[in-house]
Amino acid sequence: MSVAMDTGGARKERMLIGGDWVDSVGGGGLAVENPGNRSVIAHIPRGGAEDVDRAVAAATEAFKTWSKTVPRDRGRILLKIADAVEARVEELARIVAEETGNAIRTQARPEANGVADIFRYFGGLASELKGETIPFGEHVLSYTRREPIGVVGAIIPWNAPVMLGALKIAPALCAGNTLVLKAAEDAPLGVLWMASICQEFLPDGVLNVLTGLGEECGAALSKHPGIRKLSFTGSTEVGKLIMREAAARIVPVSLELGGKSPSIVYPDADEDWVVDGIIAAMRFTRQSQSCTAGSRLFLHADIFDSFLGKLADKVKTLKIGDPLDEETDMGAVINEKQFRKVCGYVEEGIKQPDAELLFGGMPPEAGPLSEGYFAIPTVFANPSNDWRLAREEIFGPVLCAIRWTDEEEVIRMANESHYGLAAYVWTHDIGRALRAAHAIEAGWVQVNQGLGQSPGHSYGGTKQSGIGREFSLEGMLDSFTQRKNVTVNVNTPSGPLT
Ligand code: ADP
């Protein structure tokens, strides 16, 4: 387990390197805050380049044995991790709720349960690391092997930290790689907890988890010559930096980046269940801190006002407050920087003459909600699709409702984005739904549902939303293995092989 010490009420955490729980070589630390009440809950090491060196060295050593371990045995270990996480899942849910500000009932507990599912899914796939045989001819045996790549460097964000961490750890390790994972500085505690469970079953050095700042620890990891594969989830801006580092050394890279996902509601879908679906798609109960948030709501002109009326009524009932309270639907935004950014967009929207603030607005400045970073669900009606609010990823509960009348026009507007991660289509007409689903540029289109991610589904984006897929067998094979071809001439000049 990571060692917890009392430092004025906040516990002290350590990083996992080579099976040991350690401080950073530089000795510096960072505070982790509960965004629901702005109290410091823990201190973590401020990892830097020397810590990355140590972790990569440990992972390189561990790779020698782990890569040769029979895949079924690697899978068994992942299955044990799944069981162990499940047995203590409530602990994980509470840690995640406290450090992320995500409400325990609506977000943190489902996320913690998802971690066990992810380990179990990939644990069961170990025997699927199969190659192919190639028909070169009667006297040639040609086959491929799915080999691990080596030491993987993975960097994750804070919005769903343990699920996104598990999505790197489980497939990378199943495929026989070893891993150096950098947790997000704002939400490292659940990831360290998960690492402590993994470490009960894994050989030393197979999984190493670092904490620290992006520009220090993350940058050092992305530049490290010992890293053979980079897997990043986070902003498009940082994704570009990671890709540059990967390009410098021709290292394969997977990127799961931002989004500004469209939700298209057809005129026949002015119904309550669609309103619920839009709220789910917008991820209001995760303060919309999700790259798949359906944050551009394209409503047909015929239903524009009546649909927004129903949406306002339902969203107003969401209970905002203490993330650890079971009654809470919606918790706090992760940190002050992000909170100010969200407020900045809301302020800009209020000043925009062509848009109408339908509900929501600036957060309260007094009362219990002012003690944490609580943003309130906000909907602007009729903003121009060219507006910053309608184009940029806000990563906060700000929804833009845009009117449409013509299907071609709405698809064009939906595709007018440098992002292409997710999309949502709402109609009873299957022909229209599939026409739209096929025309929208996105990695994941959902028809008539707002939630529904599950292991086995290849998840990832097009355009500047990313490269590569996660969450599935195919994603694991593509992202964490490399094909080797072996071609054998069975009929050598000195006679057939015996
Ligand atoms: P967000 O804005 O959602 O925090 P970021 O892309 O900034 O998203 O952060 C996602 C992850 O990337 C975090 O773990 C962060 O520490 C890391 N990160 C940030 N900047 C860099 C960088 N220059 N190089 C490598 N990692 C970074």
PDB file of N, CA, C and O in Angstrom, residues 84-154:
ATOM      1  N   ALA A  84     -10.176  -8.064  -6.511  1.00  0.00           N
ATOM      2  CA  ALA A  84      -9.721  -7.307  -5.339  1.00  0.00           C
ATOM      3  C   ALA A  84     -10.274  -5.886  -5.361  1.00  0.00           C
ATOM      4  O   ALA A  84     -10.647  -5.342  -4.317  1.00  0.00           O
ATOM      5  N   VAL A  85     -10.339  -5.285  -6.543  1.00  0.00           N
ATOM      6  CA  VAL A  85     -10.922  -3.931  -6.635  1.00  0.00           C
ATOM      7  C   VAL A  85     -12.397  -4.001  -6.256  1.00  0.00           C
ATOM      8  O   VAL A  85     -12.909  -3.187  -5.483  1.00  0.00           O
ATOM      9  N   GLU A  86     -13.066  -5.024  -6.778  1.00  0.00           N
ATOM     10  CA  GLU A  86     -14.509  -5.142  -6.533  1.00  0.00           C
ATOM     11  C   GLU A  86     -14.808  -5.313  -5.043  1.00  0.00           C
ATOM     12  O   GLU A  86     -15.769  -4.733  -4.526  1.00  0.00           O
ATOM     13  N   ALA A  87     -13.943  -6.066  -4.366  1.00  0.00           N
ATOM     14  CA  ALA A  87     -14.172  -6.320  -2.936  1.00  0.00           C
ATOM     15  C   ALA A  87     -14.085  -5.034  -2.120  1.00  0.00           C
ATOM     16  O   ALA A  87     -14.660  -4.937  -1.039  1.00  0.00           O
ATOM     17  N   ARG A  88     -13.338  -4.053  -2.635  1.00  0.00           N
ATOM     18  CA  ARG A  88     -13.162  -2.819  -1.845  1.00  0.00           C
ATOM     19  C   ARG A  88     -13.609  -1.588  -2.637  1.00  0.00           C
ATOM     20  O   ARG A  88     -13.069  -0.495  -2.460  1.00  0.00           O
ATOM     21  N   VAL A  89     -14.585  -1.821  -3.502  1.00  0.00           N
ATOM     22  CA  VAL A  89     -14.915  -0.776  -4.479  1.00  0.00           C
ATOM     23  C   VAL A  89     -15.436   0.514  -3.836  1.00  0.00           C
ATOM     24  O   VAL A  89     -15.212   1.609  -4.346  1.00  0.00           O
ATOM     25  N   GLU A  90     -16.050   0.364  -2.679  1.00  0.00           N
ATOM     26  CA  GLU A  90     -16.615   1.552  -2.027  1.00  0.00           C
ATOM     27  C   GLU A  90     -15.514   2.519  -1.579  1.00  0.00           C
ATOM     28  O   GLU A  90     -15.670   3.738  -1.643  1.00  0.00           O
ATOM     29  N   GLU A  91     -14.388   1.942  -1.132  1.00  0.00           N
ATOM     30  CA  GLU A  91     -13.243   2.789  -0.749  1.00  0.00           C
ATOM     31  C   GLU A  91     -12.798   3.631  -1.935  1.00  0.00           C
ATOM     32  O   GLU A  91     -12.548   4.823  -1.819  1.00  0.00           O
ATOM     33  N   LEU A  92     -12.703   2.956  -3.076  1.00  0.00           N
ATOM     34  CA  LEU A  92     -12.246   3.647  -4.280  1.00  0.00           C
ATOM     35  C   LEU A  92     -13.247   4.744  -4.674  1.00  0.00           C
ATOM     36  O   LEU A  92     -12.860   5.860  -5.021  1.00  0.00           O
ATOM     37  N   ALA A  93     -14.535   4.407  -4.582  1.00  0.00           N
ATOM     38  CA  ALA A  93     -15.563   5.392  -4.957  1.00  0.00           C
ATOM     39  C   ALA A  93     -15.434   6.658  -4.098  1.00  0.00           C
ATOM     40  O   ALA A  93     -15.527   7.776  -4.607  1.00  0.00           O
ATOM     41  N   ARG A  94     -15.191   6.478  -2.821  1.00  0.00           N
ATOM     42  CA  ARG A  94     -15.103   7.642  -1.921  1.00  0.00           C
ATOM     43  C   ARG A  94     -13.865   8.489  -2.222  1.00  0.00           C
ATOM     44  O   ARG A  94     -13.912   9.712  -2.209  1.00  0.00           O
ATOM     45  N   ILE A  95     -12.766   7.788  -2.498  1.00  0.00           N
ATOM     46  CA  ILE A  95     -11.533   8.539  -2.819  1.00  0.00           C
ATOM     47  C   ILE A  95     -11.756   9.378  -4.081  1.00  0.00           C
ATOM     48  O   ILE A  95     -11.413  10.555  -4.141  1.00  0.00           O
ATOM     49  N   VAL A  96     -12.359   8.751  -5.091  1.00  0.00           N
ATOM     50  CA  VAL A  96     -12.563   9.455  -6.362  1.00  0.00           C
ATOM     51  C   VAL A  96     -13.519  10.638  -6.177  1.00  0.00           C
ATOM     52  O   VAL A  96     -13.289  11.734  -6.700  1.00  0.00           O
ATOM     53  N   ALA A  97     -14.585  10.425  -5.413  1.00  0.00           N
ATOM     54  CA  ALA A  97     -15.541  11.517  -5.193  1.00  0.00           C
ATOM     55  C   ALA A  97     -14.852  12.691  -4.492  1.00  0.00           C
ATOM     56  O   ALA A  97     -15.058  13.857  -4.847  1.00  0.00           O
ATOM     57  N   GLU A  98     -14.007  12.351  -3.513  1.00  0.00           N
ATOM     58  CA  GLU A  98     -13.374  13.407  -2.728  1.00  0.00           C
ATOM     59  C   GLU A  98     -12.357  14.197  -3.552  1.00  0.00           C
ATOM     60  O   GLU A  98     -12.289  15.415  -3.483  1.00  0.00           O
ATOM     61  N   GLU A  99     -11.583  13.496  -4.355  1.00  0.00           N
ATOM     62  CA  GLU A  99     -10.508  14.230  -5.049  1.00  0.00           C
ATOM     63  C   GLU A  99     -10.982  14.890  -6.354  1.00  0.00           C
ATOM     64  O   GLU A  99     -10.433  15.897  -6.771  1.00  0.00           O
ATOM     65  N   THR A 100     -12.005  14.304  -7.003  1.00  0.00           N
ATOM     66  CA  THR A 100     -12.453  14.888  -8.276  1.00  0.00           C
ATOM     67  C   THR A 100     -13.618  15.848  -8.098  1.00  0.00           C
ATOM     68  O   THR A 100     -13.882  16.655  -8.979  1.00  0.00           O
ATOM     69  N   GLY A 101     -14.352  15.701  -7.006  1.00  0.00           N
ATOM     70  CA  GLY A 101     -15.573  16.492  -6.847  1.00  0.00           C
ATOM     71  C   GLY A 101     -16.753  15.873  -7.566  1.00  0.00           C
ATOM     72  O   GLY A 101     -17.848  16.436  -7.582  1.00  0.00           O
ATOM     73  N   ASN A 102     -16.558  14.700  -8.158  1.00  0.00           N
ATOM     74  CA  ASN A 102     -17.662  14.029  -8.857  1.00  0.00           C
ATOM     75  C   ASN A 102     -18.583  13.350  -7.844  1.00  0.00           C
ATOM     76  O   ASN A 102     -18.115  12.661  -6.926  1.00  0.00           O
ATOM     77  N   ALA A 103     -19.876  13.511  -8.019  1.00  0.00           N
ATOM     78  CA  ALA A 103     -20.835  12.984  -7.041  1.00  0.00           C
ATOM     79  C   ALA A 103     -20.736  11.466  -6.933  1.00  0.00           C
ATOM     80  O   ALA A 103     -20.631  10.768  -7.949  1.00  0.00           O
ATOM     81  N   ILE A 104     -20.782  10.981  -5.702  1.00  0.00           N
ATOM     82  CA  ILE A 104     -20.515   9.556  -5.464  1.00  0.00           C
ATOM     83  C   ILE A 104     -21.576   8.660  -6.108  1.00  0.00           C
ATOM     84  O   ILE A 104     -21.243   7.647  -6.718  1.00  0.00           O
ATOM     85  N   ARG A 105     -22.833   9.031  -6.001  1.00  0.00           N
ATOM     86  CA  ARG A 105     -23.888   8.141  -6.508  1.00  0.00           C
ATOM     87  C   ARG A 105     -23.936   8.124  -8.031  1.00  0.00           C
ATOM     88  O   ARG A 105     -24.010   7.082  -8.651  1.00  0.00           O
ATOM     89  N   THR A 106     -23.868   9.325  -8.620  1.00  0.00           N
ATOM     90  CA  THR A 106     -24.049   9.383 -10.071  1.00  0.00           C
ATOM     91  C   THR A 106     -22.758   9.108 -10.841  1.00  0.00           C
ATOM     92  O   THR A 106     -22.823   8.700 -11.997  1.00  0.00           O
ATOM     93  N   GLN A 107     -21.590   9.358 -10.233  1.00  0.00           N
ATOM     94  CA  GLN A 107     -20.338   9.270 -10.994  1.00  0.00           C
ATOM     95  C   GLN A 107     -19.279   8.363 -10.387  1.00  0.00           C
ATOM     96  O   GLN A 107     -18.804   7.430 -11.015  1.00  0.00           O
ATOM     97  N   ALA A 108     -18.870   8.697  -9.163  1.00  0.00           N
ATOM     98  CA  ALA A 108     -17.676   8.053  -8.616  1.00  0.00           C
ATOM     99  C   ALA A 108     -17.888   6.548  -8.411  1.00  0.00           C
ATOM    100  O   ALA A 108     -17.006   5.740  -8.734  1.00  0.00           O
ATOM    101  N   ARG A 109     -19.069   6.155  -7.911  1.00  0.00           N
ATOM    102  CA  ARG A 109     -19.304   4.718  -7.678  1.00  0.00           C
ATOM    103  C   ARG A 109     -19.395   3.962  -9.009  1.00  0.00           C
ATOM    104  O   ARG A 109     -18.735   2.921  -9.151  1.00  0.00           O
ATOM    105  N   PRO A 110     -20.181   4.457  -9.966  1.00  0.00           N
ATOM    106  CA  PRO A 110     -20.172   3.760 -11.257  1.00  0.00           C
ATOM    107  C   PRO A 110     -18.772   3.688 -11.879  1.00  0.00           C
ATOM    108  O   PRO A 110     -18.410   2.678 -12.490  1.00  0.00           O
ATOM    109  N   GLU A 111     -18.001   4.736 -11.710  1.00  0.00           N
ATOM    110  CA  GLU A 111     -16.639   4.703 -12.282  1.00  0.00           C
ATOM    111  C   GLU A 111     -15.792   3.625 -11.592  1.00  0.00           C
ATOM    112  O   GLU A 111     -15.081   2.860 -12.253  1.00  0.00           O
ATOM    113  N   ALA A 112     -15.885   3.567 -10.256  1.00  0.00           N
ATOM    114  CA  ALA A 112     -15.100   2.574  -9.519  1.00  0.00           C
ATOM    115  C   ALA A 112     -15.511   1.146  -9.925  1.00  0.00           C
ATOM    116  O   ALA A 112     -14.663   0.269 -10.122  1.00  0.00           O
ATOM    117  N   ASN A 113     -16.797   0.935 -10.083  1.00  0.00           N
ATOM    118  CA  ASN A 113     -17.261  -0.388 -10.538  1.00  0.00           C
ATOM    119  C   ASN A 113     -16.735  -0.692 -11.940  1.00  0.00           C
ATOM    120  O   ASN A 113     -16.397  -1.834 -12.261  1.00  0.00           O
ATOM    121  N   GLY A 114     -16.659   0.352 -12.747  1.00  0.00           N
ATOM    122  CA  GLY A 114     -16.153   0.189 -14.122  1.00  0.00           C
ATOM    123  C   GLY A 114     -14.713  -0.288 -14.140  1.00  0.00           C
ATOM    124  O   GLY A 114     -14.297  -1.010 -15.057  1.00  0.00           O
ATOM    125  N   VAL A 115     -13.945   0.097 -13.120  1.00  0.00           N
ATOM    126  CA  VAL A 115     -12.537  -0.325 -13.063  1.00  0.00           C
ATOM    127  C   VAL A 115     -12.451  -1.857 -12.980  1.00  0.00           C
ATOM    128  O   VAL A 115     -11.676  -2.498 -13.698  1.00  0.00           O
ATOM    129  N   ALA A 116     -13.254  -2.426 -12.106  1.00  0.00           N
ATOM    130  CA  ALA A 116     -13.254  -3.897 -11.981  1.00  0.00           C
ATOM    131  C   ALA A 116     -13.658  -4.533 -13.308  1.00  0.00           C
ATOM    132  O   ALA A 116     -13.053  -5.522 -13.754  1.00  0.00           O
ATOM    133  N   ASP A 117     -14.652  -3.952 -13.957  1.00  0.00           N
ATOM    134  CA  ASP A 117     -15.103  -4.492 -15.255  1.00  0.00           C
ATOM    135  C   ASP A 117     -13.977  -4.474 -16.283  1.00  0.00           C
ATOM    136  O   ASP A 117     -13.824  -5.409 -17.073  1.00  0.00           O
ATOM    137  N   ILE A 118     -13.224  -3.381 -16.282  1.00  0.00           N
ATOM    138  CA  ILE A 118     -12.155  -3.246 -17.283  1.00  0.00           C
ATOM    139  C   ILE A 118     -11.059  -4.284 -17.043  1.00  0.00           C
ATOM    140  O   ILE A 118     -10.602  -4.952 -17.974  1.00  0.00           O
ATOM    141  N   PHE A 119     -10.651  -4.459 -15.787  1.00  0.00           N
ATOM    142  CA  PHE A 119      -9.625  -5.476 -15.510  1.00  0.00           C
ATOM    143  C   PHE A 119     -10.138  -6.869 -15.863  1.00  0.00           C
ATOM    144  O   PHE A 119      -9.415  -7.700 -16.411  1.00  0.00           O
ATOM    145  N   ARG A 120     -11.404  -7.110 -15.578  1.00  0.00           N
ATOM    146  CA  ARG A 120     -11.969  -8.442 -15.852  1.00  0.00           C
ATOM    147  C   ARG A 120     -12.049  -8.687 -17.359  1.00  0.00           C
ATOM    148  O   ARG A 120     -11.707  -9.752 -17.851  1.00  0.00           O
ATOM    149  N   TYR A 121     -12.473  -7.681 -18.076  1.00  0.00           N
ATOM    150  CA  TYR A 121     -12.601  -7.814 -19.531  1.00  0.00           C
ATOM    151  C   TYR A 121     -11.238  -8.138 -20.152  1.00  0.00           C
ATOM    152  O   TYR A 121     -11.102  -9.104 -20.907  1.00  0.00           O
ATOM    153  N   PHE A 122     -10.217  -7.338 -19.821  1.00  0.00           N
ATOM    154  CA  PHE A 122      -8.918  -7.580 -20.455  1.00  0.00           C
ATOM    155  C   PHE A 122      -8.259  -8.851 -19.908  1.00  0.00           C
ATOM    156  O   PHE A 122      -7.544  -9.537 -20.640  1.00  0.00           O
ATOM    157  N   GLY A 123      -8.536  -9.162 -18.639  1.00  0.00           N
ATOM    158  CA  GLY A 123      -8.003 -10.422 -18.099  1.00  0.00           C
ATOM    159  C   GLY A 123      -8.483 -11.612 -18.906  1.00  0.00           C
ATOM    160  O   GLY A 123      -7.744 -12.579 -19.144  1.00  0.00           O
ATOM    161  N   GLY A 124      -9.721 -11.535 -19.374  1.00  0.00           N
ATOM    162  CA  GLY A 124     -10.288 -12.635 -20.156  1.00  0.00           C
ATOM    163  C   GLY A 124      -9.813 -12.674 -21.590  1.00  0.00           C
ATOM    164  O   GLY A 124     -10.084 -13.644 -22.306  1.00  0.00           O
ATOM    165  N   LEU A 125      -9.104 -11.634 -22.008  1.00  0.00           N
ATOM    166  CA  LEU A 125      -8.711 -11.564 -23.425  1.00  0.00           C
ATOM    167  C   LEU A 125      -7.290 -12.040 -23.697  1.00  0.00           C
ATOM    168  O   LEU A 125      -6.849 -12.020 -24.852  1.00  0.00           O
ATOM    169  N   ALA A 126      -6.603 -12.457 -22.635  1.00  0.00           N
ATOM    170  CA  ALA A 126      -5.177 -12.746 -22.826  1.00  0.00           C
ATOM    171  C   ALA A 126      -4.939 -13.791 -23.919  1.00  0.00           C
ATOM    172  O   ALA A 126      -3.967 -13.706 -24.672  1.00  0.00           O
ATOM    173  N   SER A 127      -5.823 -14.748 -24.017  1.00  0.00           N
ATOM    174  CA  SER A 127      -5.612 -15.796 -25.019  1.00  0.00           C
ATOM    175  C   SER A 127      -5.987 -15.350 -26.429  1.00  0.00           C
ATOM    176  O   SER A 127      -5.850 -16.100 -27.384  1.00  0.00           O
ATOM    177  N   GLU A 128      -6.465 -14.153 -26.541  1.00  0.00           N
ATOM    178  CA  GLU A 128      -6.822 -13.617 -27.870  1.00  0.00           C
ATOM    179  C   GLU A 128      -5.675 -12.856 -28.529  1.00  0.00           C
ATOM    180  O   GLU A 128      -5.866 -12.237 -29.574  1.00  0.00           O
ATOM    181  N   LEU A 129      -4.496 -12.941 -27.927  1.00  0.00           N
ATOM    182  CA  LEU A 129      -3.335 -12.274 -28.541  1.00  0.00           C
ATOM    183  C   LEU A 129      -2.782 -13.182 -29.640  1.00  0.00           C
ATOM    184  O   LEU A 129      -1.646 -13.658 -29.585  1.00  0.00           O
ATOM    185  N   LYS A 130      -3.637 -13.447 -30.615  1.00  0.00           N
ATOM    186  CA  LYS A 130      -3.297 -14.452 -31.626  1.00  0.00           C
ATOM    187  C   LYS A 130      -2.701 -13.801 -32.866  1.00  0.00           C
ATOM    188  O   LYS A 130      -3.032 -12.679 -33.206  1.00  0.00           O
ATOM    189  N   GLY A 131      -1.874 -14.579 -33.572  1.00  0.00           N
ATOM    190  CA  GLY A 131      -1.359 -14.123 -34.853  1.00  0.00           C
ATOM    191  C   GLY A 131      -2.112 -14.800 -35.986  1.00  0.00           C
ATOM    192  O   GLY A 131      -3.179 -15.391 -35.799  1.00  0.00           O
ATOM    193  N   GLU A 132      -1.562 -14.675 -37.194  1.00  0.00           N
ATOM    194  CA  GLU A 132      -2.195 -15.279 -38.366  1.00  0.00           C
ATOM    195  C   GLU A 132      -1.180 -16.158 -39.081  1.00  0.00           C
ATOM    196  O   GLU A 132       0.020 -16.010 -38.896  1.00  0.00           O
ATOM    197  N   THR A 133      -1.690 -17.046 -39.929  1.00  0.00           N
ATOM    198  CA  THR A 133      -0.784 -17.722 -40.875  1.00  0.00           C
ATOM    199  C   THR A 133      -1.078 -17.158 -42.258  1.00  0.00           C
ATOM    200  O   THR A 133      -2.216 -16.796 -42.568  1.00  0.00           O
ATOM    201  N   ILE A 134      -0.037 -17.072 -43.071  1.00  0.00           N
ATOM    202  CA  ILE A 134      -0.178 -16.425 -44.383  1.00  0.00           C
ATOM    203  C   ILE A 134       0.108 -17.467 -45.474  1.00  0.00           C
ATOM    204  O   ILE A 134       1.125 -18.172 -45.398  1.00  0.00           O
ATOM    205  N   PRO A 135      -0.771 -17.577 -46.474  1.00  0.00           N
ATOM    206  CA  PRO A 135      -0.609 -18.622 -47.485  1.00  0.00           C
ATOM    207  C   PRO A 135       0.450 -18.286 -48.527  1.00  0.00           C
ATOM    208  O   PRO A 135       0.134 -17.927 -49.653  1.00  0.00           O
ATOM    209  N   PHE A 136       1.724 -18.422 -48.143  1.00  0.00           N
ATOM    210  CA  PHE A 136       2.823 -18.116 -49.067  1.00  0.00           C
ATOM    211  C   PHE A 136       3.017 -19.229 -50.105  1.00  0.00           C
ATOM    212  O   PHE A 136       3.599 -19.029 -51.145  1.00  0.00           O
ATOM    213  N   GLY A 137       2.608 -20.411 -49.786  1.00  0.00           N
ATOM    214  CA  GLY A 137       2.822 -21.552 -50.689  1.00  0.00           C
ATOM    215  C   GLY A 137       3.049 -22.802 -49.876  1.00  0.00           C
ATOM    216  O   GLY A 137       3.226 -22.738 -48.649  1.00  0.00           O
ATOM    217  N   GLU A 138       3.027 -23.943 -50.549  1.00  0.00           N
ATOM    218  CA  GLU A 138       3.089 -25.238 -49.870  1.00  0.00           C
ATOM    219  C   GLU A 138       4.367 -25.428 -49.072  1.00  0.00           C
ATOM    220  O   GLU A 138       4.398 -26.126 -48.074  1.00  0.00           O
ATOM    221  N   HIS A 139       5.459 -24.805 -49.534  1.00  0.00           N
ATOM    222  CA  HIS A 139       6.743 -25.089 -48.897  1.00  0.00           C
ATOM    223  C   HIS A 139       7.203 -23.974 -47.978  1.00  0.00           C
ATOM    224  O   HIS A 139       8.380 -23.891 -47.628  1.00  0.00           O
ATOM    225  N   VAL A 140       6.268 -23.123 -47.663  1.00  0.00           N
ATOM    226  CA  VAL A 140       6.618 -21.987 -46.791  1.00  0.00           C
ATOM    227  C   VAL A 140       5.623 -21.916 -45.635  1.00  0.00           C
ATOM    228  O   VAL A 140       4.424 -22.033 -45.840  1.00  0.00           O
ATOM    229  N   LEU A 141       6.175 -21.769 -44.446  1.00  0.00           N
ATOM    230  CA  LEU A 141       5.311 -21.501 -43.288  1.00  0.00           C
ATOM    231  C   LEU A 141       5.508 -20.031 -42.919  1.00  0.00           C
ATOM    232  O   LEU A 141       6.632 -19.626 -42.580  1.00  0.00           O
ATOM    233  N   SER A 142       4.478 -19.246 -43.055  1.00  0.00           N
ATOM    234  CA  SER A 142       4.599 -17.826 -42.714  1.00  0.00           C
ATOM    235  C   SER A 142       3.523 -17.480 -41.690  1.00  0.00           C
ATOM    236  O   SER A 142       2.349 -17.762 -41.898  1.00  0.00           O
ATOM    237  N   TYR A 143       3.952 -16.903 -40.596  1.00  0.00           N
ATOM    238  CA  TYR A 143       2.977 -16.585 -39.551  1.00  0.00           C
ATOM    239  C   TYR A 143       3.347 -15.280 -38.862  1.00  0.00           C
ATOM    240  O   TYR A 143       4.478 -14.792 -38.986  1.00  0.00           O
ATOM    241  N   THR A 144       2.357 -14.714 -38.187  1.00  0.00           N
ATOM    242  CA  THR A 144       2.625 -13.493 -37.426  1.00  0.00           C
ATOM    243  C   THR A 144       2.453 -13.746 -35.940  1.00  0.00           C
ATOM    244  O   THR A 144       1.693 -14.627 -35.526  1.00  0.00           O
ATOM    245  N   ARG A 145       3.201 -12.980 -35.196  1.00  0.00           N
ATOM    246  CA  ARG A 145       3.097 -13.010 -33.739  1.00  0.00           C
ATOM    247  C   ARG A 145       2.665 -11.615 -33.276  1.00  0.00           C
ATOM    248  O   ARG A 145       3.085 -10.623 -33.848  1.00  0.00           O
ATOM    249  N   ARG A 146       1.841 -11.567 -32.266  1.00  0.00           N
ATOM    250  CA  ARG A 146       1.477 -10.287 -31.642  1.00  0.00           C
ATOM    251  C   ARG A 146       2.411 -10.087 -30.459  1.00  0.00           C
ATOM    252  O   ARG A 146       2.204 -10.681 -29.398  1.00  0.00           O
ATOM    253  N   GLU A 147       3.435  -9.289 -30.651  1.00  0.00           N
ATOM    254  CA  GLU A 147       4.415  -9.123 -29.564  1.00  0.00           C
ATOM    255  C   GLU A 147       4.168  -7.816 -28.812  1.00  0.00           C
ATOM    256  O   GLU A 147       3.740  -6.817 -29.415  1.00  0.00           O
ATOM    257  N   PRO A 148       4.491  -7.799 -27.529  1.00  0.00           N
ATOM    258  CA  PRO A 148       4.380  -6.526 -26.796  1.00  0.00           C
ATOM    259  C   PRO A 148       5.395  -5.530 -27.355  1.00  0.00           C
ATOM    260  O   PRO A 148       6.403  -5.921 -27.950  1.00  0.00           O
ATOM    261  N   ILE A 149       5.129  -4.252 -27.149  1.00  0.00           N
ATOM    262  CA  ILE A 149       5.992  -3.216 -27.726  1.00  0.00           C
ATOM    263  C   ILE A 149       7.193  -2.928 -26.828  1.00  0.00           C
ATOM    264  O   ILE A 149       8.289  -2.681 -27.293  1.00  0.00           O
ATOM    265  N   GLY A 150       6.987  -2.946 -25.520  1.00  0.00           N
ATOM    266  CA  GLY A 150       8.075  -2.633 -24.583  1.00  0.00           C
ATOM    267  C   GLY A 150       7.526  -1.842 -23.419  1.00  0.00           C
ATOM    268  O   GLY A 150       6.423  -2.111 -22.941  1.00  0.00           O
ATOM    269  N   VAL A 151       8.290  -0.836 -22.999  1.00  0.00           N
ATOM    270  CA  VAL A 151       7.820  -0.004 -21.887  1.00  0.00           C
ATOM    271  C   VAL A 151       6.888   1.069 -22.461  1.00  0.00           C
ATOM    272  O   VAL A 151       7.267   1.827 -23.346  1.00  0.00           O
ATOM    273  N   VAL A 152       5.673   1.085 -21.953  1.00  0.00           N
ATOM    274  CA  VAL A 152       4.672   2.063 -22.392  1.00  0.00           C
ATOM    275  C   VAL A 152       4.689   3.244 -21.420  1.00  0.00           C
ATOM    276  O   VAL A 152       4.711   3.054 -20.198  1.00  0.00           O
ATOM    277  N   GLY A 153       4.665   4.455 -21.967  1.00  0.00           N
ATOM    278  CA  GLY A 153       4.500   5.662 -21.146  1.00  0.00           C
ATOM    279  C   GLY A 153       3.077   6.147 -21.315  1.00  0.00           C
ATOM    280  O   GLY A 153       2.644   6.413 -22.437  1.00  0.00           O
ATOM    281  N   ALA A 154       2.323   6.212 -20.224  1.00  0.00           N
ATOM    282  CA  ALA A 154       0.915   6.622 -20.330  1.00  0.00           C
ATOM    283  C   ALA A 154       0.676   7.836 -19.438  1.00  0.00           C
ATOM    284  O   ALA A 154       1.208   7.924 -18.324  1.00  0.00           O
TER     285      ALA A 154
END
